[in-house]
Short mmCIF file of C-alpha atoms and ligand atoms in Angstrom, two decimals:
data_model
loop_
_atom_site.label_atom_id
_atom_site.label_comp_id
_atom_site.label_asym_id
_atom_site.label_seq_id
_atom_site.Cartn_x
_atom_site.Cartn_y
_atom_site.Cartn_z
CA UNK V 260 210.65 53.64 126.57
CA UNK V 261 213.70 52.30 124.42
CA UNK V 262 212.43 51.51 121.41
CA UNK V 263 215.30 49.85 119.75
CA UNK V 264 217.67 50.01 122.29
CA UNK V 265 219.55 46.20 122.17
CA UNK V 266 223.06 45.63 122.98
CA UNK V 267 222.99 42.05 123.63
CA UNK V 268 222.39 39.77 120.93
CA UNK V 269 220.30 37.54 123.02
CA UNK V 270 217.83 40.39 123.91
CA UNK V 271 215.45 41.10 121.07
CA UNK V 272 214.75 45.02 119.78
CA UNK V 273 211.95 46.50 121.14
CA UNK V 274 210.36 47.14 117.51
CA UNK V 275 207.27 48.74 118.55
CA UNK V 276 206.01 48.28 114.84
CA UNK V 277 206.26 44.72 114.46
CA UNK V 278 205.10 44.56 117.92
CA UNK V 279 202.03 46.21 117.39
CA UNK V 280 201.37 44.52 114.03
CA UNK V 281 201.10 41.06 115.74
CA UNK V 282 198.90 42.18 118.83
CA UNK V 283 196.54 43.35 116.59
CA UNK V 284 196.20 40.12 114.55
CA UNK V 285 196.19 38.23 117.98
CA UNK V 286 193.55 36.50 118.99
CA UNK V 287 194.52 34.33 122.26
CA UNK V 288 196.74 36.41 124.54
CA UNK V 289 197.64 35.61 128.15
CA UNK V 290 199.77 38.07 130.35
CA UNK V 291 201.85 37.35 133.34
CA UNK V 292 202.02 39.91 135.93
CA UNK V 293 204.70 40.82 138.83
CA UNK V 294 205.60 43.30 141.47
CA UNK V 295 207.21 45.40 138.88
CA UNK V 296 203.67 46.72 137.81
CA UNK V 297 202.89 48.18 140.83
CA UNK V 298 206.36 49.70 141.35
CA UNK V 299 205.08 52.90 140.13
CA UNK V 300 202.24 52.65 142.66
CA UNK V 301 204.80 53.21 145.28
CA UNK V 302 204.80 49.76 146.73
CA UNK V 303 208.53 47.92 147.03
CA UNK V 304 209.07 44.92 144.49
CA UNK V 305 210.80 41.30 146.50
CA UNK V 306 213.98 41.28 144.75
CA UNK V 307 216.32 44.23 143.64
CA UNK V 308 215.86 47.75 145.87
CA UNK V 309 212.93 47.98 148.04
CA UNK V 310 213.06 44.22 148.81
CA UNK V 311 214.18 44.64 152.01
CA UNK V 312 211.70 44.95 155.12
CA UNK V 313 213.52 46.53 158.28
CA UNK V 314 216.21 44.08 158.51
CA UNK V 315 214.45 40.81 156.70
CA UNK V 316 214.79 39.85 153.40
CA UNK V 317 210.99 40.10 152.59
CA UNK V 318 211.10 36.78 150.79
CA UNK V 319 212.31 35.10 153.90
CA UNK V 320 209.09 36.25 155.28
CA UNK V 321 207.30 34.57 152.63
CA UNK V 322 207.34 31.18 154.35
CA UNK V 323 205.21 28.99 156.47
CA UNK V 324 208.35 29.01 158.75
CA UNK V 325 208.79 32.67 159.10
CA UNK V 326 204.86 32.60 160.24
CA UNK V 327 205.78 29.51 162.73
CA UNK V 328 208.52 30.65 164.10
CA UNK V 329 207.38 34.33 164.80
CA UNK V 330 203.54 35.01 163.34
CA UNK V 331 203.26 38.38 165.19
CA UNK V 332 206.44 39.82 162.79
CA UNK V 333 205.50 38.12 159.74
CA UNK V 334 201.68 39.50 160.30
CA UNK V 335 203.26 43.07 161.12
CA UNK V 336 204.74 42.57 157.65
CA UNK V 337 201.49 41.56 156.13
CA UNK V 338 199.70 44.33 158.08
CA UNK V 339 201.89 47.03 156.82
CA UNK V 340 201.49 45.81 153.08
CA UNK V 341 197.87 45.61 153.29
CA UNK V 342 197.82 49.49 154.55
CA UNK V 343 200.45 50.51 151.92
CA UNK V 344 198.39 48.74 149.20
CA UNK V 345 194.77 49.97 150.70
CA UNK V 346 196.52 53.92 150.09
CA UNK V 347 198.11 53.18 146.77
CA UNK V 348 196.43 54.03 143.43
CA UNK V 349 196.59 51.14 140.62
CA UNK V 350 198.27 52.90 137.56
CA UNK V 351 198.39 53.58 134.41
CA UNK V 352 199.23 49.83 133.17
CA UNK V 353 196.92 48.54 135.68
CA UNK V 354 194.48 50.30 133.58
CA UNK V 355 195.57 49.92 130.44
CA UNK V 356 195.28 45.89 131.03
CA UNK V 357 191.55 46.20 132.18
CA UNK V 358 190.69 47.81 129.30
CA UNK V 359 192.88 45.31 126.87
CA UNK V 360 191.34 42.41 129.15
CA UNK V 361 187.79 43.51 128.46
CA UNK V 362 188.66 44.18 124.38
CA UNK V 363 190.36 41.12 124.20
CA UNK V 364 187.90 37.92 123.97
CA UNK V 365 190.16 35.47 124.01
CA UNK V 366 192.29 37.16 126.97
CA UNK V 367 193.90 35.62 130.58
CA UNK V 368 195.96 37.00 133.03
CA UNK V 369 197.81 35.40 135.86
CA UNK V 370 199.17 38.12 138.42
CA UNK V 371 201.68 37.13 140.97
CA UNK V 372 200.57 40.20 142.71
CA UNK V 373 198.61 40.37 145.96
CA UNK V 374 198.02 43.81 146.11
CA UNK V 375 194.41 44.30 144.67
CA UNK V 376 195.34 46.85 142.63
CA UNK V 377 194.40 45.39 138.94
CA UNK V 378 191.29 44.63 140.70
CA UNK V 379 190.63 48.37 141.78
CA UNK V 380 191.34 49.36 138.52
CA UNK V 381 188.67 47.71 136.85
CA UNK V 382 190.32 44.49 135.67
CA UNK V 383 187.38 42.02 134.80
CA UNK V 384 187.60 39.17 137.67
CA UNK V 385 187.29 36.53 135.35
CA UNK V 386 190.22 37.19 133.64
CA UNK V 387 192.15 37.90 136.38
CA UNK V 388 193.65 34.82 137.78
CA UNK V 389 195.93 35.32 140.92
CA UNK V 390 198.56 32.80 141.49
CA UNK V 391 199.58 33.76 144.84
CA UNK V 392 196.37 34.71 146.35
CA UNK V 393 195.43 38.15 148.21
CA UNK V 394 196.52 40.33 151.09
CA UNK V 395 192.81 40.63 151.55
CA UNK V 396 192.44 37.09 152.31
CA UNK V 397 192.68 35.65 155.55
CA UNK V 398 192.58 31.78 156.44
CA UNK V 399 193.34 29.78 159.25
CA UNK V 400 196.90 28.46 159.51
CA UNK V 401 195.95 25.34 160.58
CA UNK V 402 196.09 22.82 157.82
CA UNK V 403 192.99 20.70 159.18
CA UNK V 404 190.95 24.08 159.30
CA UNK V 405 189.41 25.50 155.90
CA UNK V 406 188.71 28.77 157.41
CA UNK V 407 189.28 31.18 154.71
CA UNK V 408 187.42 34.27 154.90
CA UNK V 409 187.62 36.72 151.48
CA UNK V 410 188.24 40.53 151.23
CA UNK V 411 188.44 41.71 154.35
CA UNK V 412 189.85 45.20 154.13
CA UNK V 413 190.11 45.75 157.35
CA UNK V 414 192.78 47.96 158.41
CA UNK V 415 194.49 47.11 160.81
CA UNK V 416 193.66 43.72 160.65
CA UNK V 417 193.33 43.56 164.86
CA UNK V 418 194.02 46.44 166.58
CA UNK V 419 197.40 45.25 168.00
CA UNK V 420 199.14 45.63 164.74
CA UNK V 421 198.11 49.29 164.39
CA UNK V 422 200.71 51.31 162.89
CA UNK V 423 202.40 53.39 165.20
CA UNK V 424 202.70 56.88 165.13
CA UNK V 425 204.74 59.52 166.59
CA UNK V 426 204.95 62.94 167.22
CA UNK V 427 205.77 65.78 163.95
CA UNK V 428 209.22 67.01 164.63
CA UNK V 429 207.97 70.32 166.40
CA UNK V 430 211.24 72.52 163.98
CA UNK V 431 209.28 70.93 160.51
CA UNK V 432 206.65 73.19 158.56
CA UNK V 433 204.45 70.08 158.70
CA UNK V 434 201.24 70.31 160.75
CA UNK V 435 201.03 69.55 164.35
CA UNK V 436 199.65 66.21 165.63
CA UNK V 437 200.45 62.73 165.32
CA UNK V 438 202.34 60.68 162.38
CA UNK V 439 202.54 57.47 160.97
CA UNK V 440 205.52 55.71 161.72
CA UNK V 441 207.35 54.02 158.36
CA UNK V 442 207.72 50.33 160.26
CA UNK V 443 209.45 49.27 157.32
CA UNK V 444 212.73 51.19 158.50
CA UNK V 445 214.66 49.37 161.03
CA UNK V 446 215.69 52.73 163.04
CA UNK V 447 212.01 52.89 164.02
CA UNK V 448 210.92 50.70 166.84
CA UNK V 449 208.46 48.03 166.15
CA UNK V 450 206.45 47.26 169.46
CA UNK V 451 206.32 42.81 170.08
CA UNK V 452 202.82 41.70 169.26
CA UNK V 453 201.62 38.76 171.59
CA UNK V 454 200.43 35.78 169.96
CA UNK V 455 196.65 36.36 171.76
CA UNK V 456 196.43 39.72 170.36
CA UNK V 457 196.87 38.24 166.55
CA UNK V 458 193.47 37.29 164.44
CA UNK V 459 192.82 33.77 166.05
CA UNK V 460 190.34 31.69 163.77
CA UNK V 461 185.94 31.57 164.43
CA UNK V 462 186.08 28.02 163.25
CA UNK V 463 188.13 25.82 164.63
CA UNK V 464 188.89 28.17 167.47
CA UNK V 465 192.78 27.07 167.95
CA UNK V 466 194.36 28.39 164.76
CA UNK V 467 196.26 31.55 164.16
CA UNK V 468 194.47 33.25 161.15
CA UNK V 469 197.19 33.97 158.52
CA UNK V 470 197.35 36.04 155.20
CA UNK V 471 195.43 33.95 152.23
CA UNK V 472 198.85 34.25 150.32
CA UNK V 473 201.40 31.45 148.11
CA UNK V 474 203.96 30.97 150.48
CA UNK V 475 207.35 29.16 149.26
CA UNK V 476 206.70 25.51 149.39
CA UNK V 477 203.32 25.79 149.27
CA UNK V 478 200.97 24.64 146.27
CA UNK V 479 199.00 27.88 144.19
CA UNK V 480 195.42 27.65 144.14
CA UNK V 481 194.62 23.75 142.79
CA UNK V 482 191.26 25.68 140.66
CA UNK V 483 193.01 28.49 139.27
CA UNK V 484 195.83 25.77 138.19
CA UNK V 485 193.47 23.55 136.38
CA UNK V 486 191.21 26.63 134.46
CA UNK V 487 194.85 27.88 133.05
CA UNK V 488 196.18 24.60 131.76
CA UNK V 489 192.65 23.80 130.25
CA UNK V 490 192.83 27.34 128.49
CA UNK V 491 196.78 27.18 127.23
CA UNK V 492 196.07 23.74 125.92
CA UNK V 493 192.82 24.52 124.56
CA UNK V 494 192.52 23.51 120.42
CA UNK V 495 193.83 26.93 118.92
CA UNK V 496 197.63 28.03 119.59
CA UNK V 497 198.63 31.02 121.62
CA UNK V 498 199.75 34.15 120.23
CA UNK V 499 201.34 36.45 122.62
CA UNK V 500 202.26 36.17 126.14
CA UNK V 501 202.77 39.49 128.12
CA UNK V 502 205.33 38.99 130.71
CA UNK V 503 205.01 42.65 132.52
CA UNK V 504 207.37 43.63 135.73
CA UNK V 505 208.30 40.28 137.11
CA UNK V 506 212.13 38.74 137.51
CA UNK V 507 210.52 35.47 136.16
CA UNK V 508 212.18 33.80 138.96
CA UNK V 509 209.68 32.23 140.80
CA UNK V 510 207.95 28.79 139.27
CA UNK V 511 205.89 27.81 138.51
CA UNK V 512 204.61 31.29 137.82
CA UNK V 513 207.75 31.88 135.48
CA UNK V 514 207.22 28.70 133.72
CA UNK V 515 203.97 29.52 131.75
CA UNK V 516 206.26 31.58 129.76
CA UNK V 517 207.90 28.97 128.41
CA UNK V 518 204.68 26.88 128.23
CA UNK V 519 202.96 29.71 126.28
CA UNK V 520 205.97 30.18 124.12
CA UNK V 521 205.19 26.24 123.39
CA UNK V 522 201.91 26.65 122.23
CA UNK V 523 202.81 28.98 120.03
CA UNK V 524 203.18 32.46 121.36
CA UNK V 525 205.70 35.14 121.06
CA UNK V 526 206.86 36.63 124.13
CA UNK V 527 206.71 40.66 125.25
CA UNK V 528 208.64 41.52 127.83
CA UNK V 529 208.46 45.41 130.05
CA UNK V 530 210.57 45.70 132.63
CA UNK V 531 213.16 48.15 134.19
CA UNK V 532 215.90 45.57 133.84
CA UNK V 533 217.19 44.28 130.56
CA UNK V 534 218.93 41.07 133.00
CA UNK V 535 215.34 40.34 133.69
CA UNK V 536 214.23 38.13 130.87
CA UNK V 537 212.34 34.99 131.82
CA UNK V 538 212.95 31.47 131.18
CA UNK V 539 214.96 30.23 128.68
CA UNK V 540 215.70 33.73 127.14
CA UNK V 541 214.15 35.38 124.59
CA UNK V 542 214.51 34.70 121.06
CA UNK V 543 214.86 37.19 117.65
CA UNK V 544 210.48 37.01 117.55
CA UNK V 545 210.39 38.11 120.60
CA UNK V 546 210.18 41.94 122.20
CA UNK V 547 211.82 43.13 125.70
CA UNK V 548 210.21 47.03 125.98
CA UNK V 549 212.53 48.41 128.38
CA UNK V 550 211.13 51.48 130.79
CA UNK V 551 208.56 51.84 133.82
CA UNK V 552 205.56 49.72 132.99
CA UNK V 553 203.20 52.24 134.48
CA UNK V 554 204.53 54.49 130.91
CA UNK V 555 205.16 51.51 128.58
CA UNK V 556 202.15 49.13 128.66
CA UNK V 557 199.64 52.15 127.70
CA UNK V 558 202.01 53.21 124.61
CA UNK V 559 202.60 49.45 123.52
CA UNK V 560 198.68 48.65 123.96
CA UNK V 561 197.53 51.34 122.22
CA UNK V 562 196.60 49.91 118.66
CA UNK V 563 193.95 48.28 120.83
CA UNK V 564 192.96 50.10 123.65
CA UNK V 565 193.32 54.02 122.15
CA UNK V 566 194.14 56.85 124.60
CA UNK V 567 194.13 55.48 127.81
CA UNK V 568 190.40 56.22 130.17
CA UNK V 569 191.40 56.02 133.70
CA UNK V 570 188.80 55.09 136.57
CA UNK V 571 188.50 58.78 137.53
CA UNK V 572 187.59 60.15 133.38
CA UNK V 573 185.02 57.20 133.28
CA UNK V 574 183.28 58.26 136.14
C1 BJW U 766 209.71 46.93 136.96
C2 BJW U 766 209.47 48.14 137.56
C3 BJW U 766 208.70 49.02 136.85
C4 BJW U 766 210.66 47.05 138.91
N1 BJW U 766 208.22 48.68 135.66
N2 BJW U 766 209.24 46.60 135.77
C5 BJW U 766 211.25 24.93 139.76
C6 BJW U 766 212.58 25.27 139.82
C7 BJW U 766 213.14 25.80 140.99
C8 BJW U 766 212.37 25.99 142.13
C9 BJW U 766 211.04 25.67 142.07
C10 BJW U 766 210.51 25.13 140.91
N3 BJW U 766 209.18 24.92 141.13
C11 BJW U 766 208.88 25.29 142.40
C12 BJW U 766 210.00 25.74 142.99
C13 BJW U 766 210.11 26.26 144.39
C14 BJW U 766 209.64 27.68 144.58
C15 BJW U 766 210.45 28.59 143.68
O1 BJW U 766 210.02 29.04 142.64
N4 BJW U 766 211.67 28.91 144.09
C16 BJW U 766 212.52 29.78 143.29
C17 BJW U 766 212.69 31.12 144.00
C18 BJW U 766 213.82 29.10 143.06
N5 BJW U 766 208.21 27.81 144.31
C19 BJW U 766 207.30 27.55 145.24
O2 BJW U 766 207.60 27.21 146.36
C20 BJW U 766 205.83 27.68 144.85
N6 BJW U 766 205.13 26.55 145.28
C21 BJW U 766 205.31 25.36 144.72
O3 BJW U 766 206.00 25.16 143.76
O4 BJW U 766 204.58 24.38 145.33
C22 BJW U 766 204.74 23.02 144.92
C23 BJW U 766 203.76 22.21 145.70
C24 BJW U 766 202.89 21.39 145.02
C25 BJW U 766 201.97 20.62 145.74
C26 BJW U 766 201.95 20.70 147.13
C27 BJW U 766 202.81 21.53 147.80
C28 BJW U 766 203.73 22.30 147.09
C29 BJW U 766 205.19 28.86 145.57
C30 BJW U 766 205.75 30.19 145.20
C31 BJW U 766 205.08 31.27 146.04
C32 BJW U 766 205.73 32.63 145.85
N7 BJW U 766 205.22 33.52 146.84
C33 BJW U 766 205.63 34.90 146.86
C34 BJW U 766 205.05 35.58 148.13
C35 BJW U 766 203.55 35.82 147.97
C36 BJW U 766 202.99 36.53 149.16
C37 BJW U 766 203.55 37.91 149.31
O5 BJW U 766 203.32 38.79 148.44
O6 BJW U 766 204.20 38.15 150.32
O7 BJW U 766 205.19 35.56 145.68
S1 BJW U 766 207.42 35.14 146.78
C38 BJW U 766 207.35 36.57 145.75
O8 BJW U 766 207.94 36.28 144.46
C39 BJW U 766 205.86 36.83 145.50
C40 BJW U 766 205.86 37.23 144.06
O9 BJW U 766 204.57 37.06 143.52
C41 BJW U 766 206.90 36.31 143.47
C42 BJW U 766 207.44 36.79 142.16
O10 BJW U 766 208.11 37.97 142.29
P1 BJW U 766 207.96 39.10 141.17
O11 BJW U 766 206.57 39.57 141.10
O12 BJW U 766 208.58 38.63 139.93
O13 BJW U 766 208.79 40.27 141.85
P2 BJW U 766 210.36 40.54 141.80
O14 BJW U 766 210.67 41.51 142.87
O15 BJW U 766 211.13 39.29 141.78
O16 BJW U 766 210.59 41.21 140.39
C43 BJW U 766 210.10 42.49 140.09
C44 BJW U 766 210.48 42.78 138.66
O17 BJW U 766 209.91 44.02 138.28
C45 BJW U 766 211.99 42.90 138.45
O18 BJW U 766 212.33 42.18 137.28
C46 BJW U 766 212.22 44.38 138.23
O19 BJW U 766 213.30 44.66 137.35
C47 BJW U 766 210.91 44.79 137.63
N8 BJW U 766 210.51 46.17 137.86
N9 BJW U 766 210.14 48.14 138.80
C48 BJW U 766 208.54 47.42 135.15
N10 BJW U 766 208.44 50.26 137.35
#
């Protein structure tokens, strides 16, 4: 972590003092949550490296249009995320944000992320607030149907959109038998899946199910919407928002930072990239902790949480 590492004057210093001064004498925190935090969980982040799937831009695959015009790629997409996210481990800040969330009374978090891994790691579900939905959802695509039908892990999702595997090059040291193909690189062939062989919906028996994600253009959950802006203009101010491993791009997730910073707070920052700070910039109050989240969020938390107790030393 650089811990006073600024060479822009518009990006604060990450002072870890002052830093951890005020988070101990908050009281109402709220974090905001991106792909960044599961980087170090192996799975790829939308924009930046890794935000390419095959030969799509995965964000372009992020649209009700992508699903019309061709749901059997944009549910092999979906498939292959749900595996890679049922075989990744949360991490370290995954962990270290449960434990904050459940020392922390006054405490809210609204992930962007769909990849249930705050939620493996112990997060308590009602602080966790999730913007864009789940992989682990699944709701009819038709817009009269309310289908939705909630954690279903199943993997694959229908048995056409089984991950392929091949043979183990015989000349490797690895052991005999089949692989797992990475579908996510374009020089491996990615058999057509016919539109009968996708999940078609129980209900309303016409509709293609689809992943119960936030696609572009669409409106985030109306519930979740209403419980935030109840709790961020609530009587008593804000005092810190955590904006952890997002490009702040993407509204109006990115705006709460600016409507936290509103009611009061002052804004942390981790991320990898010092050219990702949200909103309208940061300001001399503020903190950008520059580093791998997965090693950052447990040092910055610390004065709260202690030495970090994963999942595994609990049990
Ligand atoms: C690390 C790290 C490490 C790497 N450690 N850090 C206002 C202005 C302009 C446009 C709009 C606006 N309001 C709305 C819009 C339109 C649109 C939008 O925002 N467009 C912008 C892109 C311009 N928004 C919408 O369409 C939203 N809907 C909407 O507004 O509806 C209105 C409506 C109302 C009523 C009726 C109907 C409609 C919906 C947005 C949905 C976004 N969905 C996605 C896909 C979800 C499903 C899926 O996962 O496939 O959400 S897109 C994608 O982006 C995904 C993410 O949650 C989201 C944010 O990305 P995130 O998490 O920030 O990831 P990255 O990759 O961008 O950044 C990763 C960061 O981590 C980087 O900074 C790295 O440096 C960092 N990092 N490794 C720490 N180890």
């Amino acid at each position: 972590m650089a811990s006073k590492a600024a060479t822009s004057s518009s990006i604060p210093t990450a002072d870890l003092e002052s830093f951890s001064s005020h988070l101990q004498s908050s009281r109402r925190i709220l974090a905001l949550l991106g792909a960044g935090l599961s980087a170090s969980s192996g799975l790829p982040t939308f924009r930046g490296a890794g935000g390419l799937w095959r030969t799509h831009d995965a964000v372009s695959l992020a649209t009700p249009e992508a699903f019309q015009a061709d749901p059997g790629l944009v549910w092999q997409f979906y498939n292959y995320r749900r595996h890679m996210a049922l075989r990744a481990q949360p991490n370290n800040a995954h962990y270290a944000l449960a434990q904050l969330a459940r020392k922390t009374r006054d405490f809210e978090t609204l992930s962007q992320n769909v990849d249930g891994l705050s939620q493996r790691a112990g997060h308590p579900g009602d602080k966790l607030h999730l913007l864009h939905g789940s992989l682990f959802d699944i709701k009819c695509g038709e817009f009269f149907c309310d289908y939705v039908q909630k954690d279903n892990f199943t993997n694959p999702v229908v048995p056409a959109l089984a991950i392929p595997t091949g043979e183990i090059d015989p000349t490797s040291n690895a052991a005999r038998g089949a692989r797992e193909l990475d579908i996510s690189d374009e020089k491996v062939e990615l058999p057509e899946v016919a539109i009968r062989d996708l999940p078609h919906c129980p209900k309303c028996k016409t509709g293609i199910l689809r992943p119960g994600v936030v696609w572009f253009g669409e409106a985030l959950p109306r519930d979740t919407i209403r419980y935030i802006d109840d709790w961020i203009h609530a009587t008593n101010k804000i005092d810190l928002i955590l904006v952890i491993g997002t490009s702040a791009k993407v509204y109006p997730a990115a705006g709460y930072v600016d409507t936290a910073r509103a009611r009061g707070a002052r804004v942390a920052v981790v991320n990898t990239e010092r050219t990702d700070a949200p909103g309208s910039g940061l300001t001399k109050k503020d903190w950008f902790f520059q580093g791998d989240a997965a090693e950052v969020v447990p040092q910055i938390l610390k004065p709260i949480i202690g030495e970090l107790e994963t999942r595994a030393q609990q049990a």
